[in-house]
Short mmCIF file of C-alpha atoms in Angstrom, two decimals:
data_model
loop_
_atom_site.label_atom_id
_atom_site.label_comp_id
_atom_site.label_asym_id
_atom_site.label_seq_id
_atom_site.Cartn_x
_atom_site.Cartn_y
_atom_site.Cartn_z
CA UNK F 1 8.32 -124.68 23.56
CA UNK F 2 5.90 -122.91 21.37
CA UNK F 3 5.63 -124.75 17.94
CA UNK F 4 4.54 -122.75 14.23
CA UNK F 5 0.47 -124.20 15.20
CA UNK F 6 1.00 -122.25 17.97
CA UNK F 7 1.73 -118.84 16.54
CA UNK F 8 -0.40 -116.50 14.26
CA UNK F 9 0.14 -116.64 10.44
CA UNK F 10 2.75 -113.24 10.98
CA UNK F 11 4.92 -114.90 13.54
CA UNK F 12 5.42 -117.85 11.59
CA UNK F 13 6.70 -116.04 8.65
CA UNK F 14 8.83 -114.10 10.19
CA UNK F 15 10.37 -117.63 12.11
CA UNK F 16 10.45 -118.78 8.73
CA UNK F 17 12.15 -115.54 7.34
CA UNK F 18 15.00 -115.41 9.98
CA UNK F 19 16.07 -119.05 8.81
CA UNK F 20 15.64 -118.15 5.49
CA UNK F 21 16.31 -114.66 4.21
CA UNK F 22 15.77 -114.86 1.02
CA UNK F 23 12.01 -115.21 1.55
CA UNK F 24 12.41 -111.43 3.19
CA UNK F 25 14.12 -110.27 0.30
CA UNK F 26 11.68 -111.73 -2.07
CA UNK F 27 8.92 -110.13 -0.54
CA UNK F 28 10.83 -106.79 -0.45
CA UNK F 29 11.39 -106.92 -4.23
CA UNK F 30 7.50 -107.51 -4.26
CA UNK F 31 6.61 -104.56 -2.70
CA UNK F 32 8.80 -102.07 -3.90
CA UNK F 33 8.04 -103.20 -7.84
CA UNK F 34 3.74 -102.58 -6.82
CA UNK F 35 5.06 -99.29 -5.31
CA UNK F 36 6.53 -98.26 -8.41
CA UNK F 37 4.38 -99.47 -10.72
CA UNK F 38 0.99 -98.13 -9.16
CA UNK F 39 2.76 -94.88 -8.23
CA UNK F 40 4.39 -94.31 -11.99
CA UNK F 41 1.83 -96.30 -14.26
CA UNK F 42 -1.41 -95.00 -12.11
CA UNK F 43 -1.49 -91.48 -13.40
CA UNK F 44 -1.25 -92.60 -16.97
CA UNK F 45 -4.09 -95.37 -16.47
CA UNK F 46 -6.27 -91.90 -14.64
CA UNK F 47 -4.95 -90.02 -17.81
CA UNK F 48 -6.85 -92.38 -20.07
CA UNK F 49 -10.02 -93.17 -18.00
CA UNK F 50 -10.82 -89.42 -17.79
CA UNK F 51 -9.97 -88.94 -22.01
CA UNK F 52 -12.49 -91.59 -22.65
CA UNK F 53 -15.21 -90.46 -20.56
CA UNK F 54 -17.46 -87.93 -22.24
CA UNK F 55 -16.73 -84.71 -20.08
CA UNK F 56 -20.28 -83.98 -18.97
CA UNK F 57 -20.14 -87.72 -17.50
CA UNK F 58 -16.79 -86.86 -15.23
CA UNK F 59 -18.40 -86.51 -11.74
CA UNK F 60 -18.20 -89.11 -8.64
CA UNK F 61 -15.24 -91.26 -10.89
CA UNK F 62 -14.36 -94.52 -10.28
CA UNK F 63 -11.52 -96.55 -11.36
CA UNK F 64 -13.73 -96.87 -14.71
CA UNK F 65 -14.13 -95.14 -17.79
CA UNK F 66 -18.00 -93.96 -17.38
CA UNK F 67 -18.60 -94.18 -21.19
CA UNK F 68 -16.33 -94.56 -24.33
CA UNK F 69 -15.75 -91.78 -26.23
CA UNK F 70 -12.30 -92.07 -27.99
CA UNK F 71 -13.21 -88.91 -30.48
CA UNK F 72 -11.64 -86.59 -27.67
CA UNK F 73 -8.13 -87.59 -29.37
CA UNK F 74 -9.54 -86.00 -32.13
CA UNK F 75 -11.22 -82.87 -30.58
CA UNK F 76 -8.43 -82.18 -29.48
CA UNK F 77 -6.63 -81.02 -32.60
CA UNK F 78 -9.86 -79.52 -33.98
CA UNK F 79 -10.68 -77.29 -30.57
CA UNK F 80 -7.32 -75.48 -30.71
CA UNK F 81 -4.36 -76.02 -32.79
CA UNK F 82 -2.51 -78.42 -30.31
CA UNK F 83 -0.27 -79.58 -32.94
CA UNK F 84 1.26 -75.88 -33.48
CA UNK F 85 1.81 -75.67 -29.41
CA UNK F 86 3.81 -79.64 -29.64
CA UNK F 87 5.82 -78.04 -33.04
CA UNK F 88 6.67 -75.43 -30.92
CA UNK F 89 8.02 -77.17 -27.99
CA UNK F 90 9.89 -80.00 -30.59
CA UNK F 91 11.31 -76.22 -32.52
CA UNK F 92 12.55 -74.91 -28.62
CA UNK F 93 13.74 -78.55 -27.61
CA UNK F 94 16.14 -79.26 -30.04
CA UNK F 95 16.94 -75.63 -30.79
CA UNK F 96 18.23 -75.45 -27.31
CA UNK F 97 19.45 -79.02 -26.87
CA UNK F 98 22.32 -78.02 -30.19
CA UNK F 99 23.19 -74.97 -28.80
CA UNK F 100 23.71 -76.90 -24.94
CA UNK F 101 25.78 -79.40 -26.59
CA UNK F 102 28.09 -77.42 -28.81
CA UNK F 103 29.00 -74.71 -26.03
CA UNK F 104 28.68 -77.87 -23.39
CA UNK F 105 31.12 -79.52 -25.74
CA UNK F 106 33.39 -76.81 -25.54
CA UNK F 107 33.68 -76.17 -21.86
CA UNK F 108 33.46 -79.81 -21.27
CA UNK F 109 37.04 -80.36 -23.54
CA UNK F 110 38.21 -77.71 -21.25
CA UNK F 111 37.24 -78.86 -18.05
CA UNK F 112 38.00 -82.65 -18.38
CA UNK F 113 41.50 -82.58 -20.57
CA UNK F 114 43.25 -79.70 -19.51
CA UNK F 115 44.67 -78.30 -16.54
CA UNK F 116 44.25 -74.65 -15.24
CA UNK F 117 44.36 -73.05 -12.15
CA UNK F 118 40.66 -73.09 -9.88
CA UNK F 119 39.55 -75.58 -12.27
CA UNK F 120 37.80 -77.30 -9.01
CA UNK F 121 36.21 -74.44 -7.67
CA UNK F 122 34.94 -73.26 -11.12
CA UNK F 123 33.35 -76.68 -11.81
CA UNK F 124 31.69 -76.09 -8.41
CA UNK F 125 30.02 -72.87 -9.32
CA UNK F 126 28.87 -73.89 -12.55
CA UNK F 127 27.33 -77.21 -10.45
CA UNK F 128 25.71 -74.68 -7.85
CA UNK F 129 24.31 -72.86 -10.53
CA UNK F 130 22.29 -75.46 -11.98
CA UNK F 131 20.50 -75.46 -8.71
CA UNK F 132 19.42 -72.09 -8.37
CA UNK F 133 15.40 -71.32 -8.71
CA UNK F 134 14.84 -70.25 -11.90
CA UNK F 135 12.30 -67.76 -10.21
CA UNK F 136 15.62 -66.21 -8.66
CA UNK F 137 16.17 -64.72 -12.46
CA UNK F 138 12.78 -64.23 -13.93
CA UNK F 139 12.61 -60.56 -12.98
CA UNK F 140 15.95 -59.46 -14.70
CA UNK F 141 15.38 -61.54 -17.44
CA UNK F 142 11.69 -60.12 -18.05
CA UNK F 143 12.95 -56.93 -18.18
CA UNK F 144 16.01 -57.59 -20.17
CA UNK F 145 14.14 -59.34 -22.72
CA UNK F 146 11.22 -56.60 -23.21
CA UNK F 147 13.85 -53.71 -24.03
CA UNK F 148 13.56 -51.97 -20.65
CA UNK F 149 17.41 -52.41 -20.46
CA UNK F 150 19.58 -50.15 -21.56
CA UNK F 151 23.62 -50.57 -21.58
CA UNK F 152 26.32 -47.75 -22.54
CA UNK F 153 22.43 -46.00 -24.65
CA UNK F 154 22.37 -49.59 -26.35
CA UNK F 155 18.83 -51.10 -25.68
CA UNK F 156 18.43 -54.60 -24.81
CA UNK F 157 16.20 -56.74 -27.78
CA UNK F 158 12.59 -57.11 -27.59
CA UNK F 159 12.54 -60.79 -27.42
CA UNK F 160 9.05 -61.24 -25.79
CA UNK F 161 6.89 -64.15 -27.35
CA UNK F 162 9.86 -65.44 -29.43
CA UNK F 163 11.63 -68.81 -29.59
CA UNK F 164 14.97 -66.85 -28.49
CA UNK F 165 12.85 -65.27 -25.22
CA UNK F 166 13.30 -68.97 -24.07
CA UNK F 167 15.50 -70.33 -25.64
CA UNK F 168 18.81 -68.29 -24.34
CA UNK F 169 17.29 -68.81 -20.39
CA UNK F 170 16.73 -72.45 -21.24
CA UNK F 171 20.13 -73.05 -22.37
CA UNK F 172 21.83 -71.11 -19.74
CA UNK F 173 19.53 -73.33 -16.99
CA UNK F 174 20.34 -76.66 -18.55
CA UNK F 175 24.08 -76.33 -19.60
CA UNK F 176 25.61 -76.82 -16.39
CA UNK F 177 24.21 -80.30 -16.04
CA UNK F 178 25.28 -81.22 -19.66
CA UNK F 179 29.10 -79.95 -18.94
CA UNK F 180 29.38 -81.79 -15.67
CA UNK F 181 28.62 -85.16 -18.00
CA UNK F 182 30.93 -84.18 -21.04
CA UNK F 183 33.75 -82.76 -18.59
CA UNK F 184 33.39 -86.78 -17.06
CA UNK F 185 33.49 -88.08 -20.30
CA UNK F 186 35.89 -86.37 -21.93
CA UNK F 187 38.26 -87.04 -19.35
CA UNK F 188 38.09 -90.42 -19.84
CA UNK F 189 39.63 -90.63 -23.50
CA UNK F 190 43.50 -91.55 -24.06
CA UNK F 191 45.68 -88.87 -24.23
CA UNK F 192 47.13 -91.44 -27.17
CA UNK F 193 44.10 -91.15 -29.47
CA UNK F 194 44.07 -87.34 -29.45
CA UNK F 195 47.22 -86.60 -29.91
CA UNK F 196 47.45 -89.41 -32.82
CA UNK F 197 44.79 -87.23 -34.70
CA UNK F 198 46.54 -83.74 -33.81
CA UNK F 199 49.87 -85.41 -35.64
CA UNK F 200 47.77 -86.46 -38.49
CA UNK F 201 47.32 -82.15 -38.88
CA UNK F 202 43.71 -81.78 -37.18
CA UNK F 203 42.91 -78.62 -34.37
CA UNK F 204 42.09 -79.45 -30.77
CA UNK F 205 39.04 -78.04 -32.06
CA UNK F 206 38.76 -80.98 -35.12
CA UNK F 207 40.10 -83.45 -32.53
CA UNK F 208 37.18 -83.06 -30.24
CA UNK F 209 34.69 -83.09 -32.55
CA UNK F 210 36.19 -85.53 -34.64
CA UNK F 211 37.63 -88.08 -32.53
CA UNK F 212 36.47 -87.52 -28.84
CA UNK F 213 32.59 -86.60 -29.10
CA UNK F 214 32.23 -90.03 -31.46
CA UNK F 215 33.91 -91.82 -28.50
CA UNK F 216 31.54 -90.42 -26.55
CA UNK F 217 28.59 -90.84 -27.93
CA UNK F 218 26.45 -92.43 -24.76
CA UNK F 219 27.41 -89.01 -22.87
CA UNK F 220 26.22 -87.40 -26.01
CA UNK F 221 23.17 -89.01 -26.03
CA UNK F 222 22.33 -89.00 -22.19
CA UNK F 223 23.11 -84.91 -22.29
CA UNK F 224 21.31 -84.45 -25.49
CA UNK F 225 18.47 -86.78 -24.37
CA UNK F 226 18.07 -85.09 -20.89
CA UNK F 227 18.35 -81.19 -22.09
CA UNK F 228 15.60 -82.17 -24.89
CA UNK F 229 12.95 -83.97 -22.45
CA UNK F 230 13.72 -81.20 -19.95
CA UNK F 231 13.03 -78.25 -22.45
CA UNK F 232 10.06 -79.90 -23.40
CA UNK F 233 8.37 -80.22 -20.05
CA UNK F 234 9.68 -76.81 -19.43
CA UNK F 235 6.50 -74.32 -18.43
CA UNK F 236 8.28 -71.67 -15.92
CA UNK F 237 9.62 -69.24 -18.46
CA UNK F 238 7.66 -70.37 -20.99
CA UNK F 239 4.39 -69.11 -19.12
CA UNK F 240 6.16 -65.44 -18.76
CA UNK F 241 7.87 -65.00 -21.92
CA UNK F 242 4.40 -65.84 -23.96
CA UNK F 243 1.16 -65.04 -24.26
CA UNK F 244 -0.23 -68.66 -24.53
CA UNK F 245 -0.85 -68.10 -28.32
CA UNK F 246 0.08 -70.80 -30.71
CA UNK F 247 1.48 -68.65 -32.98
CA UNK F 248 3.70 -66.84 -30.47
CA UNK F 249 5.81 -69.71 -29.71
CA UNK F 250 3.44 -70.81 -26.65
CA UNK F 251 4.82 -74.78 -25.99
CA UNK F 252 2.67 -77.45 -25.31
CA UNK F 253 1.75 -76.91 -21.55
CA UNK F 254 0.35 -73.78 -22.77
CA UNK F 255 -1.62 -75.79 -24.90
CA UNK F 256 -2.89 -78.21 -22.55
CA UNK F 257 -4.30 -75.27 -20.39
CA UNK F 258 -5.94 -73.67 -23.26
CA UNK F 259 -8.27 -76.30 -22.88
CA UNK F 260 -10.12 -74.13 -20.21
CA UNK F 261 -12.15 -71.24 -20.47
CA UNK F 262 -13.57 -68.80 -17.64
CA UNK F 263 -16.71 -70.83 -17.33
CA UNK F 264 -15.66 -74.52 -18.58
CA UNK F 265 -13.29 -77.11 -18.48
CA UNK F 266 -12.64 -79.54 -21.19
CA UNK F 267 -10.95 -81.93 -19.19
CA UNK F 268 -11.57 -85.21 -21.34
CA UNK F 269 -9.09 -82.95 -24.02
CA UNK F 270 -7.03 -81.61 -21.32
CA UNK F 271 -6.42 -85.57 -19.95
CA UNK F 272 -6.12 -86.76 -24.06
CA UNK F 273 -3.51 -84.17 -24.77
CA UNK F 274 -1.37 -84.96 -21.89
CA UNK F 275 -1.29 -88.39 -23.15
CA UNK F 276 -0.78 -87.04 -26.82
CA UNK F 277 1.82 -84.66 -25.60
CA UNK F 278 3.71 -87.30 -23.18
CA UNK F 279 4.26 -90.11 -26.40
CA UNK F 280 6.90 -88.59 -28.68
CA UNK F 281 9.21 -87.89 -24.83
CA UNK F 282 8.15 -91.68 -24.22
CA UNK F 283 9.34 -92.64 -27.98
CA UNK F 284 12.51 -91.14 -27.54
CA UNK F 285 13.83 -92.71 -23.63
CA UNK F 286 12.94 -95.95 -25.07
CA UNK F 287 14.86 -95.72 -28.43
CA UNK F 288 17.16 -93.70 -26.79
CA UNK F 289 17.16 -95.80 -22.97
CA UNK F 290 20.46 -98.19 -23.75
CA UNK F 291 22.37 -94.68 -24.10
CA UNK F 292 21.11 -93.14 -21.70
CA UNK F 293 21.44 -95.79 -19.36
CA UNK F 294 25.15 -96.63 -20.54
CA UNK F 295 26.12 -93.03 -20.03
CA UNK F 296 24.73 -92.59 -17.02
CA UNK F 297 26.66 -95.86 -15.68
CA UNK F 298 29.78 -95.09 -17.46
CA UNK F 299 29.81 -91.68 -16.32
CA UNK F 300 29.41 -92.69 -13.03
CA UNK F 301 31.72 -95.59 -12.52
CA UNK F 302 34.94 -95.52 -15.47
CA UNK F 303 37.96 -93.86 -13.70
#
């Protein structure tokens, strides 16, 4: 009978792991926390190695900064006017996040307190719809929103290289998501404690906003929270419905890529302002991360 100084260093831990499982899920937990953390954490670390080295010194990299030059957070603001591109994207994030949850809001009173006929299948649709490509509606919006549409002889606006140009697509793209949560939310509040608040002489329309969107606040927060961050790392539309200028609404991936010219690349600045430009999104999921987890959760698991 083969004893463990008879087997290789693998075949005793694995003898040892079928008597004791826990050891295997130990070493499981192990390697899927280094997973994550190299995989997420990684890019950031490459982010700051490459700000910090002086750009005519980024050539056969290694895991090291090859010099120190921590002025590039600084260039950064003087070479182009980054902090107009990140005003711009914090102007189209929450611009778009109040509009998303007011009409959200709205449809999600309807959809999770009352009853109407194809309720299900409408909810469907609106689910599908989040899915579709945005490149799937680039061409029709493009032209409606240069003025080559025209409608009973009314023109369509010339909303090229303003806020609205992306801000009407980005809150048609990201309400879907943000009624699915309310709808589940919604739902979930006592019949008793709107009704108590209609008696006391207030709307459907004061009870919801009164009673029911303060008793949901985590679904508040997680649809607010998620609409905002994905506004804000929004480039698709916002690379057609610019010109990349600054001072024609441009967001901040625009400004990131201004960063190269036709014959150089700044990529110390273009590494520094991604870092920049990722902090205030990182700010808000931790303040905001109890909510967002809660809601998530809640929305998920509350009957």
């Amino acid at each position: 009978m083969a004893t463990d100084t008879d087997q290789g260093p693998f075949s005793s831990w694995v003898s040892s792991s079928i008597e004791n499982p826990e050891k295997v899920y130990r070493a499981m937990f192990y390697v899927v926390t280094i997973f994550f953390l190299v995989t997420t954490l990684f890019p950031f670390y490459w982010l700051l190695v490459l700000a910090l080295t002086p750009n005519q010194a980024i050539s056969d990299m290694g895991l090291l900064p090859k010099g120190f030059n921590p002025g590039a957070f600084v260039e950064v603001f003087t070479t182009v006017p980054f902090h107009v591109y990140m005003f711009n994207s914090f102007v189209l994030g929450i611009a778009t996040t109040a509009i998303v949850l007011v009409l959200a809001s709205l449809a999600g009173y309807v959809f999770g307190r009352l009853e109407f006929p194809g309720k299900g299948p409408l909810m469907l649709i609106i689910l599908a719809i989040s899915y579709f490509p945005p490149a799937a509606f680039i061409i029709p919006l493009f032209r409606l929103f240069t003025g080559n549409v025209t409608v009973l002889g009314i023109q369509s606006p010339e909303l090229f290289n303003t806020p609205f140009g992306m801000i009407l697509p980005f809150s048609a793209l990201f309400m879907p998501l943000s009624i699915f949560i309310l709808s589940t939310f919604y739902g979930q509040i006592p019949d008793g404690l709107e009704d108590a608040a209609r008696i006391e002489g207030t709307t459907r329309l004061g009870a919801l906003f009164r009673v029911i969107m303060p008793l949901s606040a985590p679904g508040v927060a997680t649809a607010g929270v998620l609409t905002f961050i994905s506004v804000y790392n929004e480039f698709f539309f916002s690379f057609l419905m610019t010109t990349g200028e600054a001072s024609q609404w441009a967001p901040i991936v625009w400004g990131i890529l201004s960063y190269q010219g036709q014959y150089s690349e700044l990529y110390n600045l273009m590494a520094a302002a991604s870092i920049i430009g990722v902090l205030p999104v990182a700010i808000i999921v931790v303040v905001a991360q109890e909510k967002i987890v809660s809601g998530l959760t809640a929305g998920a698991l509350k009957e």
